Amino acid sequence: MPPLSDALLYSVEPYKIKVVEPLKTTTLAERTQSIEAAGYNPMLLRAEDVFIDLLTDSGTAAMSDRQWAGMMLGDEAYAGSRNFYHLQAAVREHYGYRHIVPTHQGRGAEHILSQMLIKPGDYVPGNMYFPSTRLHQELAGGTFVDVVVDATYDPACAMPFKGNVDLAKLDAVIERVGAARIPYISLAATVNMAGGQPISMANLRAVRELADAHGIRIVLDAARAVENAYFIQQREDGYRHKRVADILLAMCALTDASTMSGKKDALVNIGGWLAVNDDALYEQASNLALAYEGLHTYGGLAGRDMEAMALGIRESVQEEHIHARVRQVEYLGEKLRARGIPIVEPVGGHAVYLDARRFLPHIEQTEFPAHRLAVELYLEAGIRSVERGILSAGRNAQTGEHNPATLELVRLAIPRRVYTQSHLDLVALAIERVHRRRETLRGLKLVHEPKHLRFFQARFEML
């Protein structure tokens, strides 16, 4: 009998469990009471009342023994902590940027970047928005312009790189507003709101050429860039035998700066950075960090947090880790696909997305079908997820109308190194049970709406 294949070995989690956290099981009556108290918003649930938490993969990873050990080596000096230099070295080695400014998380980096580069009246083209990114751009006076390929908005389309920029759309924006009013092109790798869809190296290179022709910077949202590099390795011609670490470096080399939430790929519970190559931008970013985050060598983080992130960066590019991480997400996608559940294709690297338009076609979009589905998953089995549709899109500041949302999705984000196959089997079974009774579900009425990022704190009533 031949030995096990590498592909099969890579499909097994490359770690063993050393510490466990007990989970609380609840009854339907208890879950009903909890979700009512939370205003039918899973975001407002107490974590202890959630059985399987797929709300986000941000800051929810299980850290390794090396990371925990590294935290004991935290140098808590206010200035010049040795952990900062460890983090700087890891970023330079694996992302390639010359300068970094640590931030408390990705949002801190987005804020500094937007305040630094965007002027009122500017336009920021990008391959689909993300709520916090767009909000920071708007608060600085800019307008986000979506230039992602049309295939992104077809959940059933199996195009391997649905995070690609439509070059004709981008060129049209440059022609319409002028390069002087475009501070940078905002590229996400992968595209969260589209289902974790990657951008190809060929497309990134073409965007670089177009940007260079007009003297425009490119800023990468690198939160899940390792996952994007993995998809390039697996799906793009000429990269199958290259290391994910090398692909990641090549991706970043085609950009001028990046914002990073270390709470994703870098396998930590808090932390991020803004990375740049330009000396003058680094000087400006360091100065703004003083006002908003902290000294440029700690940026709102403890030394131990920076050490954990430096180690997490190195672990994140290990072939065994990234293969098993994405494979676990694909496993859930395969289970749902086999049950006839409508999901976004192809499955992304950090989450499986349910297509609520096809799941609940009888619920009008203004009655929040994706959010309603997220509520029902909690009621069914204590599973917490999040809407990515019209609720997340927010309102138009001028008209007060809901921003249009072509996609109406429920994100099942899988934390790194946290759940087992048995947990995912239960998730698939629960979704199948809800799907069987989907015609009995009715929508929701919005009764409390915050001004910004409303999906975090909105409250609802059942219709």
XYZ file of C-alpha atoms in Angstrom:
463
model
C 0.000 0.000 0.000
C 1.480 3.435 -0.965
C 2.060 6.056 1.733
C -0.499 8.760 2.393
C -0.409 11.601 -0.085
C 0.864 15.044 0.889
C -2.565 16.484 0.064
C -4.254 14.193 2.575
C -1.688 14.899 5.265
C -2.079 18.643 4.681
C -5.852 18.335 5.154
C -5.348 17.361 8.813
C -4.923 20.138 11.389
C -1.141 20.620 11.864
C -1.436 21.064 15.611
C -2.695 19.289 18.720
C -4.924 20.729 21.426
C -3.110 21.696 24.625
C -5.645 23.947 26.380
C -9.450 23.824 26.102
C -12.152 26.381 26.837
C -15.501 24.894 27.921
C -18.535 25.820 25.828
C -21.957 26.479 27.313
C -24.925 24.636 25.835
C -28.318 26.358 25.944
C -31.958 25.466 25.334
C -34.127 26.988 22.618
C -36.025 28.901 25.307
C -32.761 30.356 26.643
C -31.561 31.302 23.161
C -34.908 32.941 22.398
C -34.640 35.022 25.533
C -31.035 35.980 24.741
C -31.679 37.092 21.169
C -34.762 39.080 22.192
C -32.712 40.888 24.854
C -30.089 41.612 22.172
C -32.649 43.287 19.922
C -32.385 40.415 17.439
C -28.800 41.407 16.697
C -26.247 38.597 17.171
C -23.566 41.274 17.630
C -25.199 42.242 20.929
C -25.318 38.728 22.388
C -23.164 37.851 25.368
C -20.351 35.596 24.142
C -21.080 33.099 26.906
C -24.526 32.492 25.370
C -23.025 31.467 22.002
C -22.137 27.827 21.339
C -20.226 28.098 18.047
C -19.044 31.641 17.336
C -18.572 32.293 13.617
C -19.173 36.036 13.921
C -15.641 36.854 12.779
C -12.153 35.489 12.257
C -10.762 38.783 13.595
C -8.922 38.435 16.887
C -10.468 35.038 17.564
C -7.557 32.758 16.670
C -5.968 30.326 19.104
C -2.375 31.366 19.630
C 0.435 28.818 19.600
C 2.618 27.738 22.499
C 5.442 29.772 20.960
C 3.278 32.877 20.888
C 2.218 32.437 24.511
C 5.822 31.885 25.495
C 6.806 34.989 23.537
C 4.334 37.080 25.499
C 6.366 36.362 28.620
C 9.252 38.140 26.892
C 7.322 41.374 26.554
C 9.523 44.449 26.880
C 7.113 47.067 28.202
C 9.438 50.026 27.739
C 7.476 53.084 26.583
C 9.929 53.804 23.759
C 12.087 51.495 21.663
C 10.777 48.153 22.968
C 12.787 45.249 21.599
C 9.471 43.620 20.634
C 8.860 46.459 18.184
C 12.113 45.609 16.414
C 11.142 41.923 16.306
C 7.837 42.938 14.706
C 9.538 45.291 12.286
C 11.918 42.516 11.200
C 9.068 40.050 10.647
C 7.119 42.546 8.522
C 10.173 43.411 6.463
C 10.987 39.738 5.903
C 7.518 38.536 4.938
C 5.721 41.645 3.624
C 8.710 43.608 2.380
C 7.758 47.130 3.479
C 10.549 49.334 4.824
C 8.696 51.089 7.633
C 5.924 50.081 10.013
C 3.877 51.954 12.594
C 2.100 49.585 15.006
C -1.578 50.282 15.699
C -4.068 48.814 18.139
C -5.806 47.074 15.207
C -6.454 47.512 11.491
C -8.921 50.341 12.019
C -6.212 52.439 13.619
C -4.068 52.030 10.506
C -7.026 52.911 8.236
C -7.664 56.050 10.257
C -4.066 57.278 10.082
C -3.831 56.470 6.376
C -7.070 58.299 5.554
C -6.183 61.378 7.613
C -2.739 61.424 6.040
C -3.628 61.053 2.365
C -7.276 61.941 1.715
C -8.493 65.511 1.184
C -12.155 66.603 0.909
C -13.331 65.944 -2.638
C -10.938 63.052 -3.272
C -11.998 59.703 -4.735
C -10.664 56.304 -3.664
C -11.204 53.467 -6.178
C -11.137 49.957 -4.772
C -12.083 46.339 -5.369
C -15.288 46.531 -3.282
C -15.754 48.377 -0.028
C -15.351 47.204 3.533
C -17.494 49.091 6.087
C -14.772 50.435 8.388
C -12.410 51.218 5.501
C -15.048 53.184 3.616
C -16.133 54.997 6.787
C -12.595 56.256 7.441
C -12.330 57.375 3.825
C -15.639 59.221 4.061
C -14.828 60.838 7.414
C -11.679 62.250 5.791
C -13.802 63.747 2.994
C -13.269 61.114 0.329
C -15.658 59.078 -1.782
C -15.157 55.360 -2.343
C -15.650 54.131 -5.937
C -16.137 50.421 -6.567
C -14.075 49.088 -9.486
C -14.292 45.354 -8.816
C -15.149 42.980 -11.680
C -18.862 42.364 -12.313
C -18.496 38.627 -11.609
C -18.015 39.492 -7.948
C -21.726 40.226 -7.681
C -22.791 36.801 -8.930
C -22.600 34.402 -5.967
C -22.920 31.374 -8.241
C -20.068 32.400 -10.557
C -17.021 30.158 -10.055
C -14.450 32.634 -11.411
C -11.294 31.891 -9.400
C -10.306 35.544 -8.835
C -13.485 37.476 -8.142
C -11.487 40.041 -6.199
C -9.917 41.359 -9.402
C -10.110 45.004 -10.410
C -11.975 45.824 -13.618
C -9.254 47.813 -15.378
C -11.738 49.549 -17.644
C -13.724 50.762 -14.628
C -10.555 51.977 -12.931
C -9.358 53.755 -16.049
C -12.774 55.427 -16.412
C -12.617 56.748 -12.834
C -9.135 58.177 -13.433
C -10.347 59.775 -16.662
C -13.462 61.221 -15.006
C -12.020 62.718 -11.806
C -8.332 63.081 -12.685
C -5.333 61.388 -11.086
C -4.699 64.398 -8.834
C -7.948 63.675 -6.978
C -7.106 60.013 -6.375
C -4.784 59.747 -3.352
C -4.467 55.993 -3.734
C -6.105 52.835 -5.070
C -7.453 50.698 -2.231
C -6.934 46.982 -2.843
C -8.236 44.266 -0.548
C -6.657 40.826 -0.607
C -8.911 38.980 -0.141
C -12.245 40.820 -0.646
C -14.239 40.215 2.518
C -17.637 41.545 1.446
C -17.598 39.395 -1.695
C -17.037 36.147 0.176
C -13.289 36.227 0.771
C -12.473 36.354 -2.937
C -8.811 36.771 -3.989
C -7.122 39.050 -6.486
C -4.754 37.445 -8.981
C -1.100 38.337 -9.350
C -1.675 39.150 -13.023
C -4.452 41.578 -12.147
C -2.424 43.166 -9.381
C 0.448 43.648 -11.787
C -1.877 45.254 -14.358
C -3.266 47.629 -11.720
C 0.315 48.554 -10.821
C 1.074 49.416 -14.444
C -2.034 51.581 -14.750
C -1.331 53.299 -11.429
C 2.278 54.008 -12.451
C 1.116 55.544 -15.719
C -0.851 58.127 -13.708
C 1.399 58.496 -10.652
C -1.119 56.985 -8.217
C -0.233 55.002 -5.106
C -1.580 51.531 -4.313
C -2.476 50.650 -0.718
C -3.077 47.013 0.175
C -5.444 45.806 2.871
C -3.183 42.933 3.906
C -5.332 41.456 6.674
C -5.800 38.227 4.719
C -3.030 38.588 2.171
C -1.508 35.235 3.193
C -4.784 33.545 2.279
C -4.760 35.465 -1.019
C -1.204 34.269 -1.689
C -2.356 30.710 -1.054
C -5.127 31.062 -3.647
C -2.608 32.394 -6.165
C -0.471 29.342 -5.478
C -3.414 26.991 -5.977
C -5.296 28.697 -8.823
C -2.977 30.845 -10.938
C -0.729 29.453 -13.660
C 2.962 29.539 -12.855
C 2.680 29.634 -9.073
C 1.895 26.064 -8.047
C 5.464 25.286 -7.050
C 6.213 28.616 -5.363
C 6.092 29.082 -1.603
C 3.214 31.075 -0.156
C 5.796 33.233 1.637
C 7.435 34.147 -1.684
C 4.095 34.904 -3.328
C 3.140 37.168 -0.430
C 6.359 39.152 -0.857
C 5.760 39.472 -4.600
C 2.213 40.747 -4.000
C 3.320 43.401 -1.542
C 6.162 44.497 -3.839
C 3.499 45.664 -6.298
C 2.043 48.076 -3.720
C 3.285 51.202 -1.963
C 1.787 50.743 1.496
C -0.525 48.517 3.487
C -2.927 48.555 6.374
C -2.981 45.419 8.460
C -5.225 43.889 11.051
C -2.953 41.386 12.729
C -6.107 39.859 14.196
C -6.563 37.907 10.968
C -3.600 36.282 9.223
C -1.091 37.156 11.957
C -2.887 34.933 14.486
C -3.212 37.380 17.384
C -6.103 38.669 19.426
C -5.211 42.349 19.109
C -2.877 44.482 17.003
C -2.141 45.788 13.539
C 0.127 48.116 11.623
C 0.469 50.678 8.878
C 3.385 49.880 6.572
C 4.934 52.228 4.011
C 8.032 52.459 1.855
C 8.208 56.235 1.504
C 10.329 58.006 4.151
C 8.196 61.158 4.176
C 4.983 59.174 4.614
C 6.561 57.258 7.477
C 7.468 60.514 9.186
C 3.900 61.762 8.784
C 2.341 58.473 9.909
C 4.589 58.336 12.984
C 3.497 61.839 13.939
C -0.220 61.076 13.530
C 0.223 57.879 15.531
C 1.303 60.004 18.475
C -2.101 61.689 18.464
C -4.298 58.669 17.835
C -2.470 55.465 18.818
C 0.703 56.034 20.836
C 4.419 56.366 20.226
C 5.491 55.069 16.812
C 7.320 52.134 18.430
C 4.285 50.759 20.253
C 1.175 52.281 18.654
C -1.272 51.352 21.399
C 0.114 47.853 21.918
C 1.919 46.247 24.813
C 5.336 44.815 24.034
C 3.969 41.313 24.589
C 1.299 41.919 21.920
C 3.932 42.930 19.387
C 5.989 39.841 20.199
C 2.983 37.559 19.703
C 2.273 39.239 16.368
C 5.866 38.924 15.173
C 5.757 35.190 15.896
C 2.273 34.886 14.367
C 3.491 36.409 11.109
C 6.150 33.723 10.808
C 3.667 30.957 11.614
C 1.087 32.316 9.178
C 3.228 31.691 6.086
C 4.068 28.086 6.942
C 2.717 25.870 4.190
C 1.175 23.348 6.580
C -0.682 26.044 8.475
C -2.182 27.954 5.567
C -3.186 24.797 3.683
C -5.015 23.349 6.685
C -6.580 26.723 7.532
C -8.144 27.176 4.086
C -8.989 23.498 3.808
C -11.114 23.703 6.968
C -13.163 26.501 5.406
C -13.516 24.511 2.196
C -14.702 21.508 4.220
C -17.703 23.437 5.523
C -18.418 24.737 2.033
C -18.426 21.208 0.639
C -20.812 20.025 3.372
C -23.255 22.821 2.577
C -22.971 22.422 -1.173
C -23.777 18.708 -0.848
C -26.966 19.646 1.042
C -28.116 22.030 -1.672
C -27.518 25.148 0.433
C -26.913 28.282 -1.688
C -23.441 29.641 -0.938
C -20.975 32.013 -2.584
C -18.718 30.221 -5.043
C -15.850 29.613 -4.966
C -15.436 29.320 -1.203
C -13.052 31.919 0.216
C -10.192 31.520 2.647
C -11.672 32.743 5.913
C -15.416 32.118 5.708
C -18.305 30.445 3.969
C -21.004 32.868 2.870
C -24.659 31.884 2.614
C -26.556 33.551 -0.219
C -29.609 34.894 1.596
C -31.292 36.052 -1.628
C -31.561 32.450 -2.795
C -32.027 31.070 0.728
C -34.928 33.397 1.619
C -36.226 34.748 -1.703
C -39.624 35.594 -0.194
C -38.196 38.186 2.225
C -37.730 41.678 0.766
C -34.243 43.125 1.073
C -35.555 46.056 3.135
C -36.672 43.446 5.687
C -33.049 42.286 6.083
C -33.159 38.640 4.929
C -29.464 37.955 5.636
C -29.706 39.349 9.138
C -32.905 37.367 9.691
C -31.099 34.201 8.625
C -28.280 34.954 11.085
C -30.869 35.271 13.861
C -32.395 31.927 12.935
C -29.046 30.139 12.985
C -28.579 31.311 16.536
C -32.039 30.139 17.530
C -31.468 26.760 15.866
C -28.140 25.814 17.423
C -26.482 28.740 19.192
C -24.399 29.593 16.112
C -23.407 33.242 15.781
C -22.753 34.691 12.327
C -22.978 38.132 10.719
C -24.902 39.798 7.905
C -23.053 41.212 4.921
C -25.762 42.901 2.865
C -28.018 45.935 2.998
C -27.603 46.387 6.755
C -23.802 46.477 6.472
C -24.029 48.802 3.461
C -25.547 51.565 5.627
C -27.327 54.660 4.353
C -26.526 57.366 1.849
C -25.519 60.447 3.843
C -27.248 62.798 1.394
C -30.524 60.990 0.636
C -30.971 58.949 3.800
C -31.841 55.911 1.690
C -30.279 52.481 2.188
C -27.087 52.131 0.179
C -27.610 49.581 -2.590
C -26.359 46.091 -1.823
C -26.301 43.654 -4.725
C -25.116 40.868 -2.444
C -27.162 39.773 0.572
C -24.969 37.344 2.476
C -24.485 35.679 5.840
C -20.823 35.234 6.737
C -19.753 32.134 8.638
C -16.219 33.198 9.573
C -14.074 30.393 10.938
C -11.544 31.363 13.625
C -8.050 30.014 13.035
C -7.044 26.904 15.006
C -10.180 26.991 17.183
C -12.949 24.619 16.049
C -12.880 20.952 15.063
C -14.501 19.056 12.228
C -17.307 18.022 14.593
C -18.192 21.649 15.202
C -18.418 22.269 11.461
C -20.552 19.165 10.974
C -23.019 20.597 13.502
C -23.015 23.951 11.697
C -23.857 22.236 8.401
C -26.655 20.218 9.999
C -28.161 23.303 11.656
C -28.143 25.253 8.381
C -29.784 22.334 6.592
C -32.564 22.244 9.213
C -33.195 25.981 8.824
C -33.176 25.599 5.041
C -35.911 22.975 5.248
C -38.266 25.395 7.030
C -37.083 28.555 5.282
C -40.533 29.407 3.901
C -41.857 29.904 7.452
C -39.397 32.705 8.224
C -40.416 36.352 8.085
C -38.306 39.503 8.005
C -37.235 42.090 10.549
C -38.063 45.717 11.258
C -35.233 48.103 12.147
C -36.139 49.952 15.367
C -32.794 51.449 16.465
C -30.125 52.622 14.033
C -26.759 54.146 14.982
C -25.260 56.734 12.628
C -22.091 54.824 11.734
C -21.474 51.102 11.142
C -25.042 50.400 12.137
C -24.814 46.618 11.945
C -22.767 46.574 15.157
C -25.438 48.113 17.403
C -28.735 48.149 15.498
C -31.844 46.642 17.092
C -34.804 44.939 15.446
C -38.263 43.560 15.946
C -39.718 40.482 14.281
C -42.344 41.112 11.590
